[in-house]
Amino acid sequence: MSTEIAGPTPVEPLTGPVKPVKPVKRRTGRLGRVGALMAGNIAGRIGALGALGLATVLVARAGGPALVGGFTLVRILPGVVSHLANCGLPGAAPYFLVKQDYDQARVRPTLAVLTVGGACVAALSWLLLSPLLYGLFFESFGHGVALAAAVPCFTQGFVSVGQRLLQGTGDMRGASLAIAVEEAVYLPMYLLLLVAWYGMGMVLAGLVLADVAAAAWIAVRLWRRGFFAGWSRPDPRLGRKIAGYGMRGQIGSLIDLLNLRLDVAFLGAMAGPAALGVYTVASKFAELVQLPGLAVNYVLYPDFANQDRATAGRRTARLILPALGVSVLAALVLALLTGFVLPLLFSQAFDGAVRPTYILLCGLATFGVSGLVMAYMYGVGRPGAASMAQGVGLIATVVLDLILIPRHGTTGAAIASAISYTVTTVVVLGYFAHIHRRTA
């Protein structure tokens, strides 16, 4: 984790609308700025994945595949519930913070109220669903773990929205650092608790403490930028508009999350924690190929929101082939490393993760294109179109998981996900061509 924690040089409080980034006359200047922001975002994501990978290794060494499976469940399932409850706020926040049409003195407190409300709804929803969740996922860990997982449902919302508040206020450096901080702070919490505690309770407590620390760090960063200065009253009408925009994109965000994690849920329910632990190792390593696409999406979303549709569309079209090339190259590099790295980091108990990794890399090789086009759709105010495209991929995931996992286990889950990723990219490109043709 970077040691640059104190935040940037103080700037003027954000008492008015966030000003759009002024266009740079020279093409090289714009590309240089975007390249630097992408490099910082990729570095933050690498730091986060490195910290998560190290945490997974420590958990695996301490408790084997079963504890890794439990660790995965309490990281992923509360996140799904949190995403459902916050009305798509992480996706909507940057749009409303960037656009000059909205009074920032009302936007910022409205976003804060929505954040707290979403966190409360997430925790309450988990408690209501806990009997079902216990029977499906947590029976081997006990009722206490199933109930206590309501706490990360509450805390994760502040971290996910806080990162996007940094993005929307123009603190791209802080937003990239926040990605790394979210995962990196878990390591000291885990090691501290491991001294006197062992098992799923310790894993869950570490996750909650890490969320609290990351949210506090983000809040300090926002305070230094003047985010909390000059607030007016929250605006219910604006809140409904933010929620409406967020919900249109929320469907896609949830679908994307399910496309990434539904195989995990099915494996946990059908094959047990041990198979889930093996597959977790494969999926986490394969998902490294997403880094360029995620960085493109994170950096260009605010840029596209500041441009007219025709300009944003032409820019997106020019970047499709380069984005595909970078993703394919990343997938090839990771494929070459798989057979060496996985046995080195993990014990022989995880040898079954190698084949699923190869399969997942094939499907994720087009992710750079998806990330680029999704940034365009959100930036031009069409999150619903992105959600519809992702829905097609979700249908493929559900059908193929139900067919393949009972017969082929982790390999079947990997095949289902790989096909789903590819289908999603093809459909997203079709929607982009339709939208761009109408605005060109």
Protein backbone atom coordinates (compact mmCIF):
# COMPACT_ATOMS: atom_id res chain seq x y z
CA MET A 1 0.00 0.00 0.00
CA SER A 2 1.20 3.47 -0.81
CA THR A 3 2.40 5.53 2.11
CA GLU A 4 0.78 8.67 0.69
CA ILE A 5 -2.11 8.82 3.13
CA ALA A 6 -2.34 12.47 4.09
CA GLY A 7 -4.14 13.45 0.89
CA PRO A 8 -3.42 16.01 -1.79
CA THR A 9 -2.56 19.62 -1.35
CA PRO A 10 -5.68 21.34 0.04
CA VAL A 11 -7.92 22.87 -2.61
CA GLU A 12 -10.79 25.32 -2.54
CA PRO A 13 -13.97 23.89 -1.00
CA LEU A 14 -16.45 22.40 -3.46
CA THR A 15 -19.16 24.99 -2.84
CA GLY A 16 -20.52 24.97 -6.39
CA PRO A 17 -20.90 22.59 -9.27
CA VAL A 18 -17.85 20.53 -10.07
CA LYS A 19 -16.22 22.10 -13.10
CA PRO A 20 -15.60 19.83 -16.06
CA VAL A 21 -12.07 19.13 -17.09
CA LYS A 22 -11.05 21.65 -19.73
CA PRO A 23 -10.33 19.99 -23.06
CA VAL A 24 -6.67 19.82 -23.92
CA LYS A 25 -5.87 21.18 -27.33
CA ARG A 26 -3.04 18.83 -28.10
CA ARG A 27 -3.99 15.19 -28.55
CA THR A 28 -0.78 14.04 -26.94
CA GLY A 29 -1.57 16.08 -23.84
CA ARG A 30 -4.96 14.48 -23.42
CA LEU A 31 -3.61 11.00 -24.01
CA GLY A 32 -0.81 11.69 -21.57
CA ARG A 33 -3.26 12.74 -18.86
CA VAL A 34 -5.52 9.74 -19.44
CA GLY A 35 -2.52 7.42 -19.54
CA ALA A 36 -1.21 8.74 -16.23
CA LEU A 37 -4.63 8.36 -14.59
CA MET A 38 -4.99 4.84 -15.96
CA ALA A 39 -1.54 3.91 -14.70
CA GLY A 40 -2.45 5.17 -11.23
CA ASN A 41 -5.74 3.29 -11.28
CA ILE A 42 -4.10 0.07 -12.41
CA ALA A 43 -1.49 0.47 -9.69
CA GLY A 44 -4.25 0.86 -7.10
CA ARG A 45 -6.03 -2.22 -8.38
CA ILE A 46 -2.82 -4.24 -8.42
CA GLY A 47 -2.22 -3.19 -4.83
CA ALA A 48 -5.76 -4.25 -3.90
CA LEU A 49 -5.49 -7.60 -5.67
CA GLY A 50 -2.05 -8.20 -4.21
CA ALA A 51 -3.35 -7.55 -0.71
CA LEU A 52 -6.40 -9.73 -1.31
CA GLY A 53 -4.22 -12.46 -2.79
CA LEU A 54 -1.91 -12.38 0.22
CA ALA A 55 -4.91 -12.48 2.55
CA THR A 56 -6.27 -15.48 0.65
CA VAL A 57 -2.91 -17.24 0.93
CA LEU A 58 -2.80 -16.61 4.69
CA VAL A 59 -6.34 -17.88 5.14
CA ALA A 60 -5.59 -20.92 2.98
CA ARG A 61 -2.47 -21.78 4.95
CA ALA A 62 -4.33 -21.39 8.23
CA GLY A 63 -7.54 -23.23 7.41
CA GLY A 64 -7.31 -24.82 3.95
CA PRO A 65 -9.95 -24.67 1.18
CA ALA A 66 -12.92 -24.71 3.59
CA LEU A 67 -11.86 -21.51 5.38
CA VAL A 68 -11.04 -19.86 2.03
CA GLY A 69 -14.56 -20.73 0.93
CA GLY A 70 -16.01 -19.12 4.05
CA PHE A 71 -13.78 -16.07 3.59
CA THR A 72 -15.09 -15.76 0.03
CA LEU A 73 -18.72 -16.01 1.12
CA VAL A 74 -18.52 -13.26 3.75
CA ARG A 75 -16.69 -10.99 1.31
CA ILE A 76 -19.02 -11.50 -1.65
CA LEU A 77 -22.56 -12.13 -0.41
CA PRO A 78 -22.79 -9.01 1.84
CA GLY A 79 -21.47 -7.02 -1.11
CA VAL A 80 -24.30 -8.31 -3.31
CA VAL A 81 -26.91 -7.29 -0.72
CA SER A 82 -25.23 -3.89 -0.29
CA HIS A 83 -25.33 -3.29 -4.05
CA LEU A 84 -29.01 -4.16 -4.14
CA ALA A 85 -29.86 -1.79 -1.29
CA ASN A 86 -28.03 1.39 -2.34
CA CYS A 87 -30.03 2.10 -5.52
CA GLY A 88 -26.98 2.11 -7.77
CA LEU A 89 -25.44 5.01 -5.87
CA PRO A 90 -21.79 4.16 -6.67
CA GLY A 91 -22.54 4.38 -10.39
CA ALA A 92 -24.71 7.49 -10.16
CA ALA A 93 -22.59 9.61 -7.79
CA PRO A 94 -19.84 10.60 -10.28
CA TYR A 95 -22.40 11.63 -12.93
CA PHE A 96 -24.25 14.03 -10.61
CA LEU A 97 -21.04 15.41 -9.11
CA VAL A 98 -19.57 16.16 -12.56
CA LYS A 99 -22.59 17.67 -14.31
CA GLN A 100 -22.88 21.45 -13.99
CA ASP A 101 -26.68 21.29 -14.19
CA TYR A 102 -27.01 20.38 -10.50
CA ASP A 103 -26.46 22.48 -7.39
CA GLN A 104 -23.61 20.79 -5.54
CA ALA A 105 -24.71 22.29 -2.21
CA ARG A 106 -27.73 19.98 -2.52
CA VAL A 107 -26.14 17.11 -4.42
CA ARG A 108 -23.55 16.28 -1.77
CA PRO A 109 -25.85 16.06 1.30
CA THR A 110 -28.41 14.16 -0.77
CA LEU A 111 -25.75 11.62 -1.71
CA ALA A 112 -24.77 11.33 1.97
CA VAL A 113 -28.36 10.61 3.07
CA LEU A 114 -28.75 8.02 0.32
CA THR A 115 -25.51 6.36 1.42
CA VAL A 116 -26.59 6.00 5.05
CA GLY A 117 -30.08 4.87 4.06
CA GLY A 118 -28.74 2.23 1.70
CA ALA A 119 -26.41 0.86 4.37
CA CYS A 120 -29.25 0.52 6.87
CA VAL A 121 -31.53 -1.19 4.35
CA ALA A 122 -28.72 -3.62 3.43
CA ALA A 123 -28.13 -4.68 7.05
CA LEU A 124 -31.83 -5.07 7.79
CA SER A 125 -32.37 -7.08 4.60
CA TRP A 126 -29.55 -9.45 5.52
CA LEU A 127 -31.05 -10.05 8.97
CA LEU A 128 -34.42 -10.83 7.43
CA LEU A 129 -32.84 -13.24 4.95
CA SER A 130 -30.41 -14.82 7.42
CA PRO A 131 -32.41 -18.07 7.92
CA LEU A 132 -32.34 -18.72 4.17
CA LEU A 133 -28.69 -17.70 3.86
CA TYR A 134 -27.77 -19.96 6.76
CA GLY A 135 -29.39 -22.96 5.13
CA LEU A 136 -27.75 -22.33 1.75
CA PHE A 137 -24.26 -21.14 2.63
CA PHE A 138 -23.40 -20.93 6.34
CA GLU A 139 -24.65 -24.18 7.85
CA SER A 140 -21.09 -25.47 8.34
CA PHE A 141 -20.09 -22.22 10.11
CA GLY A 142 -23.04 -21.73 12.47
CA HIS A 143 -25.97 -19.38 13.02
CA GLY A 144 -23.76 -16.74 14.65
CA VAL A 145 -21.71 -16.19 11.49
CA ALA A 146 -24.84 -15.99 9.34
CA LEU A 147 -26.27 -13.27 11.59
CA ALA A 148 -23.01 -11.37 12.13
CA ALA A 149 -22.50 -11.03 8.37
CA ALA A 150 -25.17 -8.30 8.51
CA VAL A 151 -22.45 -5.97 9.83
CA PRO A 152 -20.31 -5.98 6.65
CA CYS A 153 -23.55 -5.43 4.71
CA PHE A 154 -23.74 -2.11 6.54
CA THR A 155 -20.08 -1.11 6.36
CA GLN A 156 -19.32 -2.05 2.74
CA GLY A 157 -21.75 0.51 1.37
CA PHE A 158 -19.75 3.42 2.80
CA VAL A 159 -16.56 2.16 1.17
CA SER A 160 -18.03 1.51 -2.28
CA VAL A 161 -19.85 4.86 -2.43
CA GLY A 162 -16.92 6.74 -0.88
CA GLN A 163 -14.59 5.62 -3.66
CA ARG A 164 -16.99 7.01 -6.26
CA LEU A 165 -17.37 10.29 -4.37
CA LEU A 166 -13.63 10.75 -4.71
CA GLN A 167 -13.90 9.95 -8.42
CA GLY A 168 -16.79 12.37 -8.96
CA THR A 169 -15.05 15.26 -7.18
CA GLY A 170 -12.01 14.92 -9.43
CA ASP A 171 -9.70 13.24 -6.92
CA MET A 172 -8.75 10.41 -9.26
CA ARG A 173 -5.52 9.84 -7.37
CA GLY A 174 -7.42 9.41 -4.12
CA ALA A 175 -10.02 7.19 -5.79
CA SER A 176 -7.29 4.90 -7.10
CA LEU A 177 -5.61 4.80 -3.70
CA ALA A 178 -8.94 3.99 -2.05
CA ILE A 179 -9.21 0.83 -4.14
CA ALA A 180 -5.92 -0.39 -2.70
CA VAL A 181 -6.64 0.81 0.84
CA GLU A 182 -9.93 -1.11 0.97
CA GLU A 183 -8.11 -4.44 0.65
CA ALA A 184 -4.74 -3.57 2.15
CA VAL A 185 -6.09 -2.64 5.58
CA TYR A 186 -7.49 -6.14 6.01
CA LEU A 187 -4.04 -7.67 6.35
CA PRO A 188 -3.01 -5.96 9.62
CA MET A 189 -6.50 -6.53 11.02
CA TYR A 190 -6.32 -10.24 10.17
CA LEU A 191 -2.84 -10.71 11.61
CA LEU A 192 -3.76 -8.82 14.78
CA LEU A 193 -6.86 -10.95 15.38
CA LEU A 194 -5.07 -14.18 14.44
CA VAL A 195 -2.88 -13.84 17.52
CA ALA A 196 -5.78 -14.60 19.87
CA TRP A 197 -8.63 -15.81 17.65
CA TYR A 198 -9.12 -18.40 14.92
CA GLY A 199 -11.94 -19.35 12.60
CA MET A 200 -14.75 -17.65 10.72
CA GLY A 201 -15.48 -15.18 13.49
CA MET A 202 -11.95 -13.84 13.19
CA VAL A 203 -12.22 -13.60 9.40
CA LEU A 204 -15.52 -11.71 9.65
CA ALA A 205 -14.26 -9.32 12.35
CA GLY A 206 -11.22 -8.51 10.24
CA LEU A 207 -13.41 -7.63 7.26
CA VAL A 208 -15.57 -5.28 9.32
CA LEU A 209 -12.61 -3.50 10.90
CA ALA A 210 -11.04 -3.12 7.47
CA ASP A 211 -14.23 -1.53 6.10
CA VAL A 212 -14.34 0.93 8.99
CA ALA A 213 -10.70 1.92 8.51
CA ALA A 214 -11.10 2.34 4.75
CA ALA A 215 -14.29 4.41 5.12
CA ALA A 216 -12.59 6.68 7.67
CA TRP A 217 -9.64 7.19 5.32
CA ILE A 218 -11.99 8.12 2.47
CA ALA A 219 -13.94 10.53 4.71
CA VAL A 220 -10.74 12.34 5.71
CA ARG A 221 -9.75 12.63 2.07
CA LEU A 222 -13.15 14.08 1.15
CA TRP A 223 -13.02 16.49 4.09
CA ARG A 224 -9.62 17.80 2.99
CA ARG A 225 -11.12 18.55 -0.44
CA GLY A 226 -14.02 20.49 1.09
CA PHE A 227 -16.66 17.94 0.22
CA PHE A 228 -18.52 18.53 3.49
CA ALA A 229 -18.40 22.35 3.27
CA GLY A 230 -21.28 24.58 2.21
CA TRP A 231 -24.03 22.00 2.44
CA SER A 232 -27.68 22.88 2.01
CA ARG A 233 -30.59 20.63 2.91
CA PRO A 234 -30.89 17.27 1.16
CA ASP A 235 -33.30 17.51 -1.79
CA PRO A 236 -35.89 14.69 -1.96
CA ARG A 237 -36.67 15.41 -5.61
CA LEU A 238 -32.99 15.29 -6.50
CA GLY A 239 -32.66 12.13 -4.43
CA ARG A 240 -35.36 10.47 -6.53
CA LYS A 241 -33.58 11.54 -9.70
CA ILE A 242 -30.25 10.18 -8.46
CA ALA A 243 -31.93 6.96 -7.38
CA GLY A 244 -33.68 6.65 -10.75
CA TYR A 245 -30.43 7.06 -12.66
CA GLY A 246 -28.67 4.74 -10.27
CA MET A 247 -31.34 2.05 -10.51
CA ARG A 248 -31.12 2.01 -14.31
CA GLY A 249 -27.43 1.32 -13.97
CA GLN A 250 -27.87 -0.71 -10.80
CA ILE A 251 -29.46 -3.53 -12.70
CA GLY A 252 -26.36 -3.74 -14.87
CA SER A 253 -24.01 -3.45 -11.91
CA LEU A 254 -25.81 -6.22 -10.11
CA ILE A 255 -25.84 -8.34 -13.25
CA ASP A 256 -22.13 -7.74 -13.69
CA LEU A 257 -21.54 -8.72 -10.07
CA LEU A 258 -23.65 -11.82 -10.52
CA ASN A 259 -21.83 -12.71 -13.72
CA LEU A 260 -18.60 -12.52 -11.76
CA ARG A 261 -19.88 -14.21 -8.60
CA LEU A 262 -22.91 -16.36 -9.41
CA ASP A 263 -20.62 -19.28 -10.16
CA VAL A 264 -19.23 -18.83 -6.64
CA ALA A 265 -22.71 -18.96 -5.11
CA PHE A 266 -23.70 -22.05 -7.12
CA LEU A 267 -20.47 -23.83 -6.25
CA GLY A 268 -20.88 -22.98 -2.57
CA ALA A 269 -24.42 -24.38 -2.57
CA MET A 270 -23.85 -27.43 -4.81
CA ALA A 271 -20.23 -28.49 -4.32
CA GLY A 272 -19.34 -27.21 -0.83
CA PRO A 273 -16.69 -24.89 0.63
CA ALA A 274 -13.67 -26.95 -0.51
CA ALA A 275 -14.56 -26.76 -4.23
CA LEU A 276 -15.44 -23.11 -3.74
CA GLY A 277 -12.03 -22.42 -2.23
CA VAL A 278 -10.25 -24.00 -5.22
CA TYR A 279 -12.38 -22.03 -7.68
CA THR A 280 -11.81 -18.80 -5.76
CA VAL A 281 -8.07 -19.10 -6.36
CA ALA A 282 -8.65 -19.64 -10.09
CA SER A 283 -11.09 -16.76 -10.49
CA LYS A 284 -9.01 -14.28 -8.53
CA PHE A 285 -5.93 -14.98 -10.60
CA ALA A 286 -7.83 -14.87 -13.91
CA GLU A 287 -9.52 -11.60 -12.98
CA LEU A 288 -6.17 -9.85 -13.09
CA VAL A 289 -6.81 -9.55 -16.82
CA GLN A 290 -9.61 -7.09 -16.01
CA LEU A 291 -7.26 -4.42 -14.71
CA PRO A 292 -6.82 -2.46 -17.97
CA GLY A 293 -10.56 -2.53 -18.71
CA LEU A 294 -11.49 -1.43 -15.20
CA ALA A 295 -8.98 1.42 -15.37
CA VAL A 296 -10.33 2.57 -18.74
CA ASN A 297 -13.87 2.55 -17.36
CA TYR A 298 -12.93 4.39 -14.15
CA VAL A 299 -10.94 7.13 -15.87
CA LEU A 300 -13.04 7.76 -18.99
CA TYR A 301 -16.50 7.72 -17.38
CA PRO A 302 -16.16 11.31 -16.01
CA ASP A 303 -14.50 12.40 -19.26
CA PHE A 304 -17.37 11.10 -21.40
CA ALA A 305 -19.88 12.77 -19.06
CA ASN A 306 -18.20 16.10 -19.87
CA GLN A 307 -18.46 15.60 -23.65
CA ASP A 308 -21.36 15.59 -26.08
CA ARG A 309 -22.54 12.20 -27.30
CA ALA A 310 -21.09 12.46 -30.78
CA THR A 311 -17.61 13.32 -29.52
CA ALA A 312 -17.72 10.63 -26.84
CA GLY A 313 -18.88 8.08 -29.41
CA ARG A 314 -16.11 8.87 -31.89
CA ARG A 315 -13.54 8.68 -29.12
CA THR A 316 -14.91 5.32 -27.96
CA ALA A 317 -14.88 3.89 -31.48
CA ARG A 318 -11.21 4.80 -31.90
CA LEU A 319 -10.29 3.04 -28.66
CA ILE A 320 -12.10 -0.29 -29.19
CA LEU A 321 -9.31 -2.13 -31.02
CA PRO A 322 -6.53 -0.85 -28.71
CA ALA A 323 -8.62 -1.89 -25.68
CA LEU A 324 -9.11 -5.37 -27.14
CA GLY A 325 -5.41 -5.71 -27.92
CA VAL A 326 -4.35 -4.81 -24.39
CA SER A 327 -6.81 -7.30 -22.84
CA VAL A 328 -5.73 -10.14 -25.12
CA LEU A 329 -2.07 -9.46 -24.37
CA ALA A 330 -2.76 -9.45 -20.63
CA ALA A 331 -4.64 -12.75 -20.92
CA LEU A 332 -1.73 -14.38 -22.79
CA VAL A 333 0.78 -13.23 -20.17
CA LEU A 334 -1.34 -14.57 -17.32
CA ALA A 335 -1.88 -17.86 -19.13
CA LEU A 336 1.88 -18.32 -19.38
CA LEU A 337 2.26 -17.65 -15.65
CA THR A 338 -0.63 -19.79 -14.40
CA GLY A 339 1.09 -23.17 -14.29
CA PHE A 340 4.04 -21.72 -12.36
CA VAL A 341 2.50 -19.13 -10.04
CA LEU A 342 -0.49 -21.06 -8.62
CA PRO A 343 1.52 -24.10 -7.44
CA LEU A 344 4.14 -21.76 -6.00
CA LEU A 345 1.74 -19.62 -3.96
CA PHE A 346 -0.68 -22.34 -2.91
CA SER A 347 -0.28 -25.93 -1.80
CA GLN A 348 -1.03 -29.05 -3.84
CA ALA A 349 -4.59 -28.93 -2.51
CA PHE A 350 -5.21 -26.16 -5.06
CA ASP A 351 -3.82 -27.91 -8.16
CA GLY A 352 -7.37 -28.14 -9.46
CA ALA A 353 -7.42 -24.37 -9.94
CA VAL A 354 -5.10 -24.40 -12.99
CA ARG A 355 -7.57 -25.62 -15.62
CA PRO A 356 -10.43 -23.26 -14.57
CA THR A 357 -7.95 -20.37 -14.73
CA TYR A 358 -7.12 -21.08 -18.38
CA ILE A 359 -10.80 -21.28 -19.26
CA LEU A 360 -11.69 -18.03 -17.46
CA LEU A 361 -8.85 -16.18 -19.19
CA CYS A 362 -10.33 -17.07 -22.58
CA GLY A 363 -13.63 -15.42 -21.66
CA LEU A 364 -12.09 -12.40 -19.94
CA ALA A 365 -9.83 -11.55 -22.90
CA THR A 366 -12.54 -9.19 -24.25
CA PHE A 367 -13.16 -7.40 -20.95
CA GLY A 368 -11.22 -4.28 -22.01
CA VAL A 369 -13.82 -3.59 -24.70
CA SER A 370 -16.69 -4.02 -22.23
CA GLY A 371 -15.08 -1.62 -19.76
CA LEU A 372 -14.60 1.04 -22.45
CA VAL A 373 -18.11 0.83 -23.86
CA MET A 374 -19.71 0.77 -20.40
CA ALA A 375 -17.89 4.02 -19.57
CA TYR A 376 -19.37 5.56 -22.72
CA MET A 377 -22.91 4.40 -21.89
CA TYR A 378 -22.77 5.76 -18.35
CA GLY A 379 -21.13 8.99 -19.50
CA VAL A 380 -23.83 9.76 -22.08
CA GLY A 381 -26.62 8.96 -19.63
CA ARG A 382 -27.61 5.51 -20.95
CA PRO A 383 -26.98 3.16 -18.00
CA GLY A 384 -30.17 1.29 -18.82
CA ALA A 385 -28.80 0.17 -22.20
CA ALA A 386 -25.71 -1.16 -20.45
CA SER A 387 -27.91 -3.08 -18.02
CA MET A 388 -29.91 -4.67 -20.81
CA ALA A 389 -26.73 -5.87 -22.50
CA GLN A 390 -25.42 -7.33 -19.26
CA GLY A 391 -28.74 -9.09 -18.70
CA VAL A 392 -28.12 -11.28 -21.73
CA GLY A 393 -24.83 -12.41 -20.20
CA LEU A 394 -26.57 -13.17 -16.90
CA ILE A 395 -29.08 -15.44 -18.62
CA ALA A 396 -26.18 -17.35 -20.16
CA THR A 397 -24.50 -17.61 -16.74
CA VAL A 398 -27.56 -19.01 -14.96
CA VAL A 399 -28.44 -21.54 -17.64
CA LEU A 400 -24.89 -22.79 -18.12
CA ASP A 401 -24.12 -22.90 -14.37
CA LEU A 402 -27.16 -25.06 -13.70
CA ILE A 403 -26.22 -27.41 -16.55
CA LEU A 404 -22.45 -27.61 -16.11
CA ILE A 405 -21.67 -27.28 -12.38
CA PRO A 406 -23.46 -30.48 -11.24
CA ARG A 407 -21.59 -32.47 -13.90
CA HIS A 408 -18.19 -30.79 -14.09
CA GLY A 409 -17.76 -28.80 -10.83
CA THR A 410 -15.19 -26.02 -11.00
CA THR A 411 -14.45 -26.64 -14.68
CA GLY A 412 -18.13 -26.28 -15.53
CA ALA A 413 -18.37 -23.04 -13.57
CA ALA A 414 -15.39 -21.66 -15.47
CA ILE A 415 -16.84 -22.60 -18.87
CA ALA A 416 -20.16 -20.96 -17.99
CA SER A 417 -18.50 -17.73 -16.89
CA ALA A 418 -16.16 -17.58 -19.88
CA ILE A 419 -19.05 -17.89 -22.34
CA SER A 420 -21.06 -15.31 -20.40
CA TYR A 421 -18.24 -12.73 -20.53
CA THR A 422 -17.89 -13.12 -24.29
CA VAL A 423 -21.64 -12.92 -24.92
CA THR A 424 -21.87 -9.75 -22.82
CA THR A 425 -19.11 -8.05 -24.82
CA VAL A 426 -20.76 -8.88 -28.15
CA VAL A 427 -24.14 -7.53 -27.03
CA VAL A 428 -22.60 -4.39 -25.50
CA LEU A 429 -20.87 -3.64 -28.81
CA GLY A 430 -24.18 -4.05 -30.61
CA TYR A 431 -25.85 -1.50 -28.34
CA PHE A 432 -22.94 0.90 -28.76
CA ALA A 433 -23.15 0.68 -32.56
CA HIS A 434 -26.88 1.44 -32.38
CA ILE A 435 -26.52 4.43 -30.03
CA HIS A 436 -23.50 5.88 -31.83
CA ARG A 437 -25.13 5.58 -35.24
CA ARG A 438 -28.09 7.68 -34.01
CA THR A 439 -25.88 10.45 -32.56
CA ALA A 440 -23.01 10.60 -35.07
